[in-house]
């Protein structure tokens, strides 16, 4: 896949994703038992995104062993994942500094944060990314330690900026609000798809699964209607849509194109589209905080990639992404090599 991507002319090529942990019954946990802590799982505390918090069912790495070894296991993991990749997205990059740890059998509210050897792990990340000449994107959504985002920015790890979360007052932030050292996108695998967000399908699913009460769901639908108006205002301010679009209108290809043209106008070095949005899916591939309640990560795309690119929605999104962006090969350099005064912009699209 990496060779095919490079042969097709993509300067970054294959982008891989590094998960936050290892399955408790997997080969990594079995072969390196001393590198993990038994009796606990990592997750997230209760917040506005998940009122009960989240338990990811993954054993936490042992921070003491990490410090003793100088992050050797982490370095080996990076080497394996960067071997064929031009870019690597690190899930929950805040885990380099701290993880929320929950005792087995307890609710997330009973958990606490545990600190990790950030400087040691960042040193290994910088070293391995230089060796592999691999771009690093840190998924830094959610609650981060004080000063964390500034620290990874200084290390030239790209931030992760999602349109749904980039706000200014009651509205959506303009493209100029986005930082340069970032990857911009409309949504993620843990959030509603474009079609789903517009139709409030995510709210309906949470209500059906009992994750939110009916009165909470109704309040969320009212808030979503206001958010749709604010989003349309942001698109009109960029002259990306006309007055024919309203919050009560059905989602369409023109809106999909406009939303991706919006993030393409940001100064962020990378912009990304989701395969689920190219396919017009209404349900997210994953719903955090669920396990057996739904088929997370198991839904297949409705058609092949080749067929998908011949549909109406995918070309509209790709046209939006390319609308105002000059693809400049080699504009991004791995952590430690970016000059803050560098005026280049960089773009890739991926799923």
mmCIF file of C-alpha atoms in Angstrom:
data_model
loop_
_atom_site.group_PDB
_atom_site.id
_atom_site.type_symbol
_atom_site.label_atom_id
_atom_site.label_comp_id
_atom_site.label_asym_id
_atom_site.label_seq_id
_atom_site.Cartn_x
_atom_site.Cartn_y
_atom_site.Cartn_z
ATOM 1 C CA UNK A 1 0.000 0.000 0.000
ATOM 2 C CA UNK A 2 2.819 2.409 0.857
ATOM 3 C CA UNK A 3 4.605 1.732 -2.435
ATOM 4 C CA UNK A 4 1.374 2.158 -4.399
ATOM 5 C CA UNK A 5 0.698 5.486 -2.685
ATOM 6 C CA UNK A 6 4.173 6.803 -3.472
ATOM 7 C CA UNK A 7 3.926 5.522 -7.046
ATOM 8 C CA UNK A 8 0.645 7.418 -7.417
ATOM 9 C CA UNK A 9 2.482 10.642 -6.625
ATOM 10 C CA UNK A 10 1.478 11.183 -2.996
ATOM 11 C CA UNK A 11 4.383 12.867 -1.231
ATOM 12 C CA UNK A 12 3.379 11.520 2.187
ATOM 13 C CA UNK A 13 1.878 8.318 0.905
ATOM 14 C CA UNK A 14 0.633 5.854 3.503
ATOM 15 C CA UNK A 15 -0.660 7.296 6.794
ATOM 16 C CA UNK A 16 -0.886 4.843 9.682
ATOM 17 C CA UNK A 17 -2.728 5.085 12.984
ATOM 18 C CA UNK A 18 -1.149 4.109 16.318
ATOM 19 C CA UNK A 19 -3.734 3.052 18.898
ATOM 20 C CA UNK A 20 -3.469 4.195 22.507
ATOM 21 C CA UNK A 21 -3.025 0.698 23.949
ATOM 22 C CA UNK A 22 -2.857 -3.045 23.406
ATOM 23 C CA UNK A 23 -5.631 -5.613 23.867
ATOM 24 C CA UNK A 24 -5.323 -7.409 27.235
ATOM 25 C CA UNK A 25 -5.502 -10.796 25.489
ATOM 26 C CA UNK A 26 -3.241 -9.812 22.593
ATOM 27 C CA UNK A 27 0.300 -10.851 21.708
ATOM 28 C CA UNK A 28 1.869 -7.590 22.884
ATOM 29 C CA UNK A 29 0.359 -7.836 26.369
ATOM 30 C CA UNK A 30 1.250 -11.534 26.623
ATOM 31 C CA UNK A 31 4.861 -11.233 25.440
ATOM 32 C CA UNK A 32 5.605 -8.105 27.481
ATOM 33 C CA UNK A 33 3.618 -8.675 30.632
ATOM 34 C CA UNK A 34 6.003 -6.596 32.738
ATOM 35 C CA UNK A 35 5.405 -3.578 30.525
ATOM 36 C CA UNK A 36 1.752 -3.333 31.588
ATOM 37 C CA UNK A 37 -0.066 -2.909 34.902
ATOM 38 C CA UNK A 38 -2.595 -5.598 35.890
ATOM 39 C CA UNK A 39 -5.889 -4.776 37.577
ATOM 40 C CA UNK A 40 -6.522 -1.493 35.787
ATOM 41 C CA UNK A 41 -7.819 -0.178 32.474
ATOM 42 C CA UNK A 42 -7.303 3.139 30.732
ATOM 43 C CA UNK A 43 -10.168 5.409 29.723
ATOM 44 C CA UNK A 44 -11.561 8.895 30.187
ATOM 45 C CA UNK A 45 -13.352 10.633 33.066
ATOM 46 C CA UNK A 46 -17.006 11.712 32.854
ATOM 47 C CA UNK A 47 -17.410 14.854 30.755
ATOM 48 C CA UNK A 48 -19.835 16.574 28.379
ATOM 49 C CA UNK A 49 -18.880 14.123 25.621
ATOM 50 C CA UNK A 50 -19.623 11.021 27.731
ATOM 51 C CA UNK A 51 -21.571 11.556 30.943
ATOM 52 C CA UNK A 52 -20.533 8.171 32.416
ATOM 53 C CA UNK A 53 -16.927 8.456 31.301
ATOM 54 C CA UNK A 54 -15.195 5.830 29.173
ATOM 55 C CA UNK A 55 -13.476 2.537 29.939
ATOM 56 C CA UNK A 56 -11.437 1.353 26.967
ATOM 57 C CA UNK A 57 -10.645 -2.062 28.445
ATOM 58 C CA UNK A 58 -6.912 -1.719 27.784
ATOM 59 C CA UNK A 59 -4.219 -2.294 30.431
ATOM 60 C CA UNK A 60 -2.127 0.812 31.174
ATOM 61 C CA UNK A 61 1.576 0.756 30.288
ATOM 62 C CA UNK A 62 3.871 0.650 33.308
ATOM 63 C CA UNK A 63 5.328 4.185 33.632
ATOM 64 C CA UNK A 64 8.113 3.038 35.971
ATOM 65 C CA UNK A 65 9.333 0.439 33.474
ATOM 66 C CA UNK A 66 9.092 3.039 30.705
ATOM 67 C CA UNK A 67 11.371 5.367 32.625
ATOM 68 C CA UNK A 68 13.827 2.594 33.488
ATOM 69 C CA UNK A 69 14.158 1.456 29.871
ATOM 70 C CA UNK A 70 14.328 4.951 28.419
ATOM 71 C CA UNK A 71 11.141 4.251 26.475
ATOM 72 C CA UNK A 72 12.704 1.345 24.558
ATOM 73 C CA UNK A 73 9.400 -0.499 24.028
ATOM 74 C CA UNK A 74 7.763 2.696 22.791
ATOM 75 C CA UNK A 75 10.632 3.289 20.359
ATOM 76 C CA UNK A 76 10.282 -0.240 18.985
ATOM 77 C CA UNK A 77 6.540 0.290 18.549
ATOM 78 C CA UNK A 78 7.189 3.531 16.662
ATOM 79 C CA UNK A 79 9.738 1.887 14.385
ATOM 80 C CA UNK A 80 7.295 -0.861 13.455
ATOM 81 C CA UNK A 81 4.517 1.608 12.672
ATOM 82 C CA UNK A 82 6.687 4.122 10.820
ATOM 83 C CA UNK A 83 8.496 1.549 8.699
ATOM 84 C CA UNK A 84 6.252 1.973 5.658
ATOM 85 C CA UNK A 85 4.463 5.185 6.584
ATOM 86 C CA UNK A 86 4.930 8.751 5.456
ATOM 87 C CA UNK A 87 2.773 9.916 8.352
ATOM 88 C CA UNK A 88 1.689 8.468 11.696
ATOM 89 C CA UNK A 89 -1.323 9.599 13.687
ATOM 90 C CA UNK A 90 -0.936 8.892 17.412
ATOM 91 C CA UNK A 91 -4.277 8.266 19.071
ATOM 92 C CA UNK A 92 -4.824 10.126 22.368
ATOM 93 C CA UNK A 93 -1.375 11.687 22.266
ATOM 94 C CA UNK A 94 -1.947 13.081 25.778
ATOM 95 C CA UNK A 95 -1.037 9.555 26.893
ATOM 96 C CA UNK A 96 2.595 10.539 26.457
ATOM 97 C CA UNK A 97 2.135 12.752 29.529
ATOM 98 C CA UNK A 98 -0.675 11.113 31.505
ATOM 99 C CA UNK A 99 -3.404 8.473 31.287
ATOM 100 C CA UNK A 100 -6.716 8.152 33.105
ATOM 101 C CA UNK A 101 -6.562 4.802 34.913
ATOM 102 C CA UNK A 102 -9.610 2.937 36.246
ATOM 103 C CA UNK A 103 -9.518 0.016 38.732
ATOM 104 C CA UNK A 104 -11.044 -3.166 37.308
ATOM 105 C CA UNK A 105 -14.707 -3.518 38.243
ATOM 106 C CA UNK A 106 -15.145 0.196 38.971
ATOM 107 C CA UNK A 107 -16.895 2.937 37.038
ATOM 108 C CA UNK A 108 -14.769 5.562 35.270
ATOM 109 C CA UNK A 109 -15.676 8.086 37.965
ATOM 110 C CA UNK A 110 -13.488 6.063 40.362
ATOM 111 C CA UNK A 111 -10.406 6.528 38.185
ATOM 112 C CA UNK A 112 -7.474 8.913 38.460
ATOM 113 C CA UNK A 113 -4.718 10.348 36.262
ATOM 114 C CA UNK A 114 -1.278 8.716 36.277
ATOM 115 C CA UNK A 115 1.731 10.634 34.968
ATOM 116 C CA UNK A 116 4.065 9.217 32.303
ATOM 117 C CA UNK A 117 7.680 10.152 31.394
ATOM 118 C CA UNK A 118 6.754 12.716 28.743
ATOM 119 C CA UNK A 119 10.243 14.010 27.961
ATOM 120 C CA UNK A 120 11.608 10.482 27.572
ATOM 121 C CA UNK A 121 8.806 9.435 25.233
ATOM 122 C CA UNK A 122 8.953 12.660 23.220
ATOM 123 C CA UNK A 123 12.670 12.161 22.762
ATOM 124 C CA UNK A 124 12.067 8.712 21.301
ATOM 125 C CA UNK A 125 9.277 10.061 19.097
ATOM 126 C CA UNK A 126 11.511 12.799 17.672
ATOM 127 C CA UNK A 127 14.371 10.349 17.086
ATOM 128 C CA UNK A 128 12.307 7.675 15.348
ATOM 129 C CA UNK A 129 10.376 10.160 13.207
ATOM 130 C CA UNK A 130 13.676 11.598 11.985
ATOM 131 C CA UNK A 131 15.049 8.157 11.213
ATOM 132 C CA UNK A 132 11.927 7.193 9.264
ATOM 133 C CA UNK A 133 11.308 10.701 7.862
ATOM 134 C CA UNK A 134 7.733 10.310 9.090
ATOM 135 C CA UNK A 135 5.238 13.104 9.797
ATOM 136 C CA UNK A 136 3.640 12.861 13.259
ATOM 137 C CA UNK A 137 0.063 13.933 14.011
ATOM 138 C CA UNK A 138 -1.006 13.934 17.659
ATOM 139 C CA UNK A 139 -4.719 13.396 18.322
ATOM 140 C CA UNK A 140 -5.067 15.930 21.148
ATOM 141 C CA UNK A 141 -8.858 16.169 21.443
ATOM 142 C CA UNK A 142 -10.388 16.268 24.898
ATOM 143 C CA UNK A 143 -8.876 17.277 28.213
ATOM 144 C CA UNK A 144 -5.135 17.907 28.016
ATOM 145 C CA UNK A 145 -2.666 18.740 30.808
ATOM 146 C CA UNK A 146 -1.820 22.402 31.228
ATOM 147 C CA UNK A 147 0.668 23.517 28.578
ATOM 148 C CA UNK A 148 0.591 20.159 26.782
ATOM 149 C CA UNK A 149 -0.451 21.457 23.357
ATOM 150 C CA UNK A 150 2.224 24.136 23.462
ATOM 151 C CA UNK A 151 4.838 21.491 24.296
ATOM 152 C CA UNK A 152 3.958 19.225 21.368
ATOM 153 C CA UNK A 153 3.790 22.242 19.062
ATOM 154 C CA UNK A 154 7.345 23.167 20.023
ATOM 155 C CA UNK A 155 8.321 19.583 19.187
ATOM 156 C CA UNK A 156 6.692 19.975 15.732
ATOM 157 C CA UNK A 157 4.024 17.347 16.361
ATOM 158 C CA UNK A 158 0.939 18.396 14.411
ATOM 159 C CA UNK A 159 -2.224 19.065 16.391
ATOM 160 C CA UNK A 160 -5.610 17.608 15.387
ATOM 161 C CA UNK A 161 -8.279 20.225 14.666
ATOM 162 C CA UNK A 162 -11.879 19.162 14.044
ATOM 163 C CA UNK A 163 -14.405 21.577 12.562
ATOM 164 C CA UNK A 164 -17.149 20.563 15.006
ATOM 165 C CA UNK A 165 -14.986 21.675 17.951
ATOM 166 C CA UNK A 166 -13.416 24.849 16.548
ATOM 167 C CA UNK A 167 -15.738 27.553 17.870
ATOM 168 C CA UNK A 168 -15.659 31.304 18.366
ATOM 169 C CA UNK A 169 -18.324 32.522 20.767
ATOM 170 C CA UNK A 170 -21.669 31.097 19.612
ATOM 171 C CA UNK A 171 -20.411 30.395 16.110
ATOM 172 C CA UNK A 172 -17.743 28.433 14.267
ATOM 173 C CA UNK A 173 -14.216 29.801 14.080
ATOM 174 C CA UNK A 174 -13.041 31.117 10.719
ATOM 175 C CA UNK A 175 -10.361 29.222 8.774
ATOM 176 C CA UNK A 176 -7.725 31.753 9.850
ATOM 177 C CA UNK A 177 -8.250 30.644 13.475
ATOM 178 C CA UNK A 178 -6.681 27.233 12.793
ATOM 179 C CA UNK A 179 -2.972 26.813 13.586
ATOM 180 C CA UNK A 180 -0.424 25.994 10.908
ATOM 181 C CA UNK A 181 1.050 23.002 12.745
ATOM 182 C CA UNK A 182 -2.126 20.948 12.555
ATOM 183 C CA UNK A 183 -4.194 18.522 10.546
ATOM 184 C CA UNK A 184 -7.665 19.945 9.902
ATOM 185 C CA UNK A 185 -10.737 17.789 9.296
ATOM 186 C CA UNK A 186 -14.510 18.011 9.484
ATOM 187 C CA UNK A 187 -15.070 14.959 11.697
ATOM 188 C CA UNK A 188 -13.411 11.804 13.039
ATOM 189 C CA UNK A 189 -14.248 8.118 13.454
ATOM 190 C CA UNK A 190 -15.447 8.821 17.025
ATOM 191 C CA UNK A 191 -17.802 11.627 15.968
ATOM 192 C CA UNK A 192 -20.902 11.899 13.764
ATOM 193 C CA UNK A 193 -20.434 11.685 10.016
ATOM 194 C CA UNK A 194 -21.463 14.686 7.927
ATOM 195 C CA UNK A 195 -24.819 13.160 7.007
ATOM 196 C CA UNK A 196 -25.325 11.906 10.552
ATOM 197 C CA UNK A 197 -24.530 15.248 12.186
ATOM 198 C CA UNK A 198 -26.846 17.144 9.854
ATOM 199 C CA UNK A 199 -29.730 14.717 10.488
ATOM 200 C CA UNK A 200 -28.958 14.429 14.243
ATOM 201 C CA UNK A 201 -28.673 10.659 13.719
ATOM 202 C CA UNK A 202 -26.005 10.511 16.434
ATOM 203 C CA UNK A 203 -28.430 11.946 18.987
ATOM 204 C CA UNK A 204 -31.120 9.466 17.975
ATOM 205 C CA UNK A 205 -28.685 6.560 18.331
ATOM 206 C CA UNK A 206 -27.521 7.622 21.798
ATOM 207 C CA UNK A 207 -31.137 7.950 22.909
ATOM 208 C CA UNK A 208 -32.031 4.525 21.481
ATOM 209 C CA UNK A 209 -29.094 2.930 23.308
ATOM 210 C CA UNK A 210 -30.058 4.581 26.594
ATOM 211 C CA UNK A 211 -26.899 6.668 26.711
ATOM 212 C CA UNK A 212 -28.913 9.876 27.055
ATOM 213 C CA UNK A 213 -32.381 10.503 28.481
ATOM 214 C CA UNK A 214 -35.266 11.622 26.210
ATOM 215 C CA UNK A 215 -35.294 15.156 27.633
ATOM 216 C CA UNK A 216 -31.527 15.408 27.110
ATOM 217 C CA UNK A 217 -31.955 14.185 23.537
ATOM 218 C CA UNK A 218 -34.595 16.809 22.816
ATOM 219 C CA UNK A 219 -32.373 19.560 24.202
ATOM 220 C CA UNK A 220 -29.502 18.237 22.069
ATOM 221 C CA UNK A 221 -31.675 18.369 18.943
ATOM 222 C CA UNK A 222 -32.584 21.982 19.655
ATOM 223 C CA UNK A 223 -28.902 22.812 20.159
ATOM 224 C CA UNK A 224 -28.046 21.024 16.901
ATOM 225 C CA UNK A 225 -30.532 23.163 14.969
ATOM 226 C CA UNK A 226 -28.792 26.273 16.303
ATOM 227 C CA UNK A 227 -25.396 24.767 15.431
ATOM 228 C CA UNK A 228 -26.528 24.128 11.859
ATOM 229 C CA UNK A 229 -27.547 27.775 11.508
ATOM 230 C CA UNK A 230 -24.159 28.853 12.878
ATOM 231 C CA UNK A 231 -22.348 26.511 10.492
ATOM 232 C CA UNK A 232 -24.240 27.883 7.500
ATOM 233 C CA UNK A 233 -23.342 31.406 8.621
ATOM 234 C CA UNK A 234 -19.654 30.422 8.716
ATOM 235 C CA UNK A 235 -19.852 28.980 5.197
ATOM 236 C CA UNK A 236 -21.650 32.071 3.877
ATOM 237 C CA UNK A 237 -18.995 34.304 5.433
ATOM 238 C CA UNK A 238 -16.477 32.473 3.228
ATOM 239 C CA UNK A 239 -18.775 32.744 0.177
ATOM 240 C CA UNK A 240 -18.852 28.940 -0.031
ATOM 241 C CA UNK A 241 -22.664 28.634 -0.187
ATOM 242 C CA UNK A 242 -25.544 30.862 -1.231
ATOM 243 C CA UNK A 243 -28.779 31.747 0.514
ATOM 244 C CA UNK A 244 -30.576 28.662 -0.785
ATOM 245 C CA UNK A 245 -29.226 26.501 2.040
ATOM 246 C CA UNK A 246 -31.160 26.336 5.310
ATOM 247 C CA UNK A 247 -30.917 24.274 8.491
ATOM 248 C CA UNK A 248 -34.129 22.480 7.511
ATOM 249 C CA UNK A 249 -32.745 21.508 4.084
ATOM 250 C CA UNK A 250 -31.526 17.995 3.363
ATOM 251 C CA UNK A 251 -27.783 17.480 3.350
ATOM 252 C CA UNK A 252 -26.386 17.502 -0.192
ATOM 253 C CA UNK A 253 -23.211 17.384 -2.263
ATOM 254 C CA UNK A 254 -22.903 21.179 -2.360
ATOM 255 C CA UNK A 255 -22.756 21.335 1.441
ATOM 256 C CA UNK A 256 -20.256 18.479 1.581
ATOM 257 C CA UNK A 257 -18.037 20.326 -0.880
ATOM 258 C CA UNK A 258 -18.371 23.646 0.968
ATOM 259 C CA UNK A 259 -17.444 22.128 4.339
ATOM 260 C CA UNK A 260 -14.265 20.600 2.964
ATOM 261 C CA UNK A 261 -13.401 23.773 1.070
ATOM 262 C CA UNK A 262 -13.718 25.532 4.438
ATOM 263 C CA UNK A 263 -11.032 23.391 6.089
ATOM 264 C CA UNK A 264 -8.918 23.567 2.923
ATOM 265 C CA UNK A 265 -8.751 27.333 3.479
ATOM 266 C CA UNK A 266 -7.136 26.945 6.881
ATOM 267 C CA UNK A 267 -3.365 27.490 7.181
ATOM 268 C CA UNK A 268 -3.027 23.975 8.639
ATOM 269 C CA UNK A 269 -0.351 21.864 6.947
ATOM 270 C CA UNK A 270 -2.668 18.901 6.375
ATOM 271 C CA UNK A 271 -6.366 18.472 5.615
ATOM 272 C CA UNK A 272 -8.242 15.185 5.739
ATOM 273 C CA UNK A 273 -11.519 13.648 4.580
ATOM 274 C CA UNK A 274 -13.141 10.493 5.942
ATOM 275 C CA UNK A 275 -14.044 7.516 3.804
ATOM 276 C CA UNK A 276 -17.394 7.351 5.601
ATOM 277 C CA UNK A 277 -18.175 10.877 4.425
ATOM 278 C CA UNK A 278 -17.069 10.066 0.888
ATOM 279 C CA UNK A 279 -19.568 7.188 1.061
ATOM 280 C CA UNK A 280 -22.371 9.311 2.534
ATOM 281 C CA UNK A 281 -22.696 7.164 5.676
ATOM 282 C CA UNK A 282 -25.022 8.373 8.432
ATOM 283 C CA UNK A 283 -23.629 6.337 11.344
ATOM 284 C CA UNK A 284 -20.132 6.712 12.797
ATOM 285 C CA UNK A 285 -17.894 3.650 12.634
ATOM 286 C CA UNK A 286 -17.298 3.924 16.402
ATOM 287 C CA UNK A 287 -19.249 5.284 19.368
ATOM 288 C CA UNK A 288 -16.974 5.839 22.404
ATOM 289 C CA UNK A 289 -18.280 4.377 25.635
ATOM 290 C CA UNK A 290 -19.990 1.431 23.903
ATOM 291 C CA UNK A 291 -18.876 -2.148 23.411
ATOM 292 C CA UNK A 292 -21.528 -4.798 22.837
ATOM 293 C CA UNK A 293 -24.292 -2.243 22.349
ATOM 294 C CA UNK A 294 -23.356 -1.723 18.684
ATOM 295 C CA UNK A 295 -21.011 -3.060 16.003
ATOM 296 C CA UNK A 296 -18.068 -0.723 16.457
ATOM 297 C CA UNK A 297 -15.383 -0.982 13.770
ATOM 298 C CA UNK A 298 -17.218 -3.780 11.952
ATOM 299 C CA UNK A 299 -19.386 -1.976 9.410
ATOM 300 C CA UNK A 300 -18.137 -2.307 5.854
ATOM 301 C CA UNK A 301 -18.279 0.425 3.235
ATOM 302 C CA UNK A 302 -21.284 0.048 0.916
ATOM 303 C CA UNK A 303 -19.078 -0.228 -2.187
ATOM 304 C CA UNK A 304 -15.485 -0.607 -3.314
ATOM 305 C CA UNK A 305 -13.052 2.316 -3.234
ATOM 306 C CA UNK A 306 -13.046 2.510 -7.039
ATOM 307 C CA UNK A 307 -16.844 2.639 -7.152
ATOM 308 C CA UNK A 308 -16.878 5.143 -4.314
ATOM 309 C CA UNK A 309 -14.696 7.579 -6.225
ATOM 310 C CA UNK A 310 -17.093 7.385 -9.165
ATOM 311 C CA UNK A 311 -20.082 8.351 -7.014
ATOM 312 C CA UNK A 312 -21.422 11.911 -6.708
ATOM 313 C CA UNK A 313 -20.436 12.623 -3.098
ATOM 314 C CA UNK A 314 -16.748 11.673 -3.186
ATOM 315 C CA UNK A 315 -15.786 13.917 -6.145
ATOM 316 C CA UNK A 316 -17.648 16.816 -4.521
ATOM 317 C CA UNK A 317 -15.675 16.443 -1.287
ATOM 318 C CA UNK A 318 -12.345 16.022 -3.053
ATOM 319 C CA UNK A 319 -13.062 19.064 -5.217
ATOM 320 C CA UNK A 320 -13.747 21.052 -2.054
ATOM 321 C CA UNK A 321 -10.491 19.949 -0.473
ATOM 322 C CA UNK A 322 -8.472 20.899 -3.530
ATOM 323 C CA UNK A 323 -10.277 24.155 -4.186
ATOM 324 C CA UNK A 324 -7.975 26.626 -2.475
ATOM 325 C CA UNK A 325 -4.901 24.576 -1.663
ATOM 326 C CA UNK A 326 -1.558 24.391 -3.458
ATOM 327 C CA UNK A 327 0.055 20.992 -2.854
ATOM 328 C CA UNK A 328 3.723 21.772 -2.263
ATOM 329 C CA UNK A 329 5.843 18.630 -2.082
ATOM 330 C CA UNK A 330 8.180 18.455 0.875
ATOM 331 C CA UNK A 331 6.690 21.398 2.755
ATOM 332 C CA UNK A 332 6.474 19.395 5.981
ATOM 333 C CA UNK A 333 9.492 17.982 7.726
ATOM 334 C CA UNK A 334 9.419 15.527 10.653
ATOM 335 C CA UNK A 335 9.490 16.725 14.292
ATOM 336 C CA UNK A 336 12.440 18.944 15.068
ATOM 337 C CA UNK A 337 12.881 20.360 11.571
ATOM 338 C CA UNK A 338 10.040 22.867 11.066
ATOM 339 C CA UNK A 339 11.001 26.535 10.958
ATOM 340 C CA UNK A 340 8.172 28.480 12.588
ATOM 341 C CA UNK A 341 8.701 31.237 10.026
ATOM 342 C CA UNK A 342 8.378 28.831 7.100
ATOM 343 C CA UNK A 343 5.572 29.999 4.839
ATOM 344 C CA UNK A 344 4.805 26.721 3.088
ATOM 345 C CA UNK A 345 1.403 25.042 3.161
ATOM 346 C CA UNK A 346 0.912 21.340 2.745
ATOM 347 C CA UNK A 347 -2.069 19.182 1.850
ATOM 348 C CA UNK A 348 -2.942 15.527 1.674
ATOM 349 C CA UNK A 349 -6.294 13.826 1.829
ATOM 350 C CA UNK A 350 -6.953 10.498 3.438
ATOM 351 C CA UNK A 351 -9.602 8.315 4.967
#
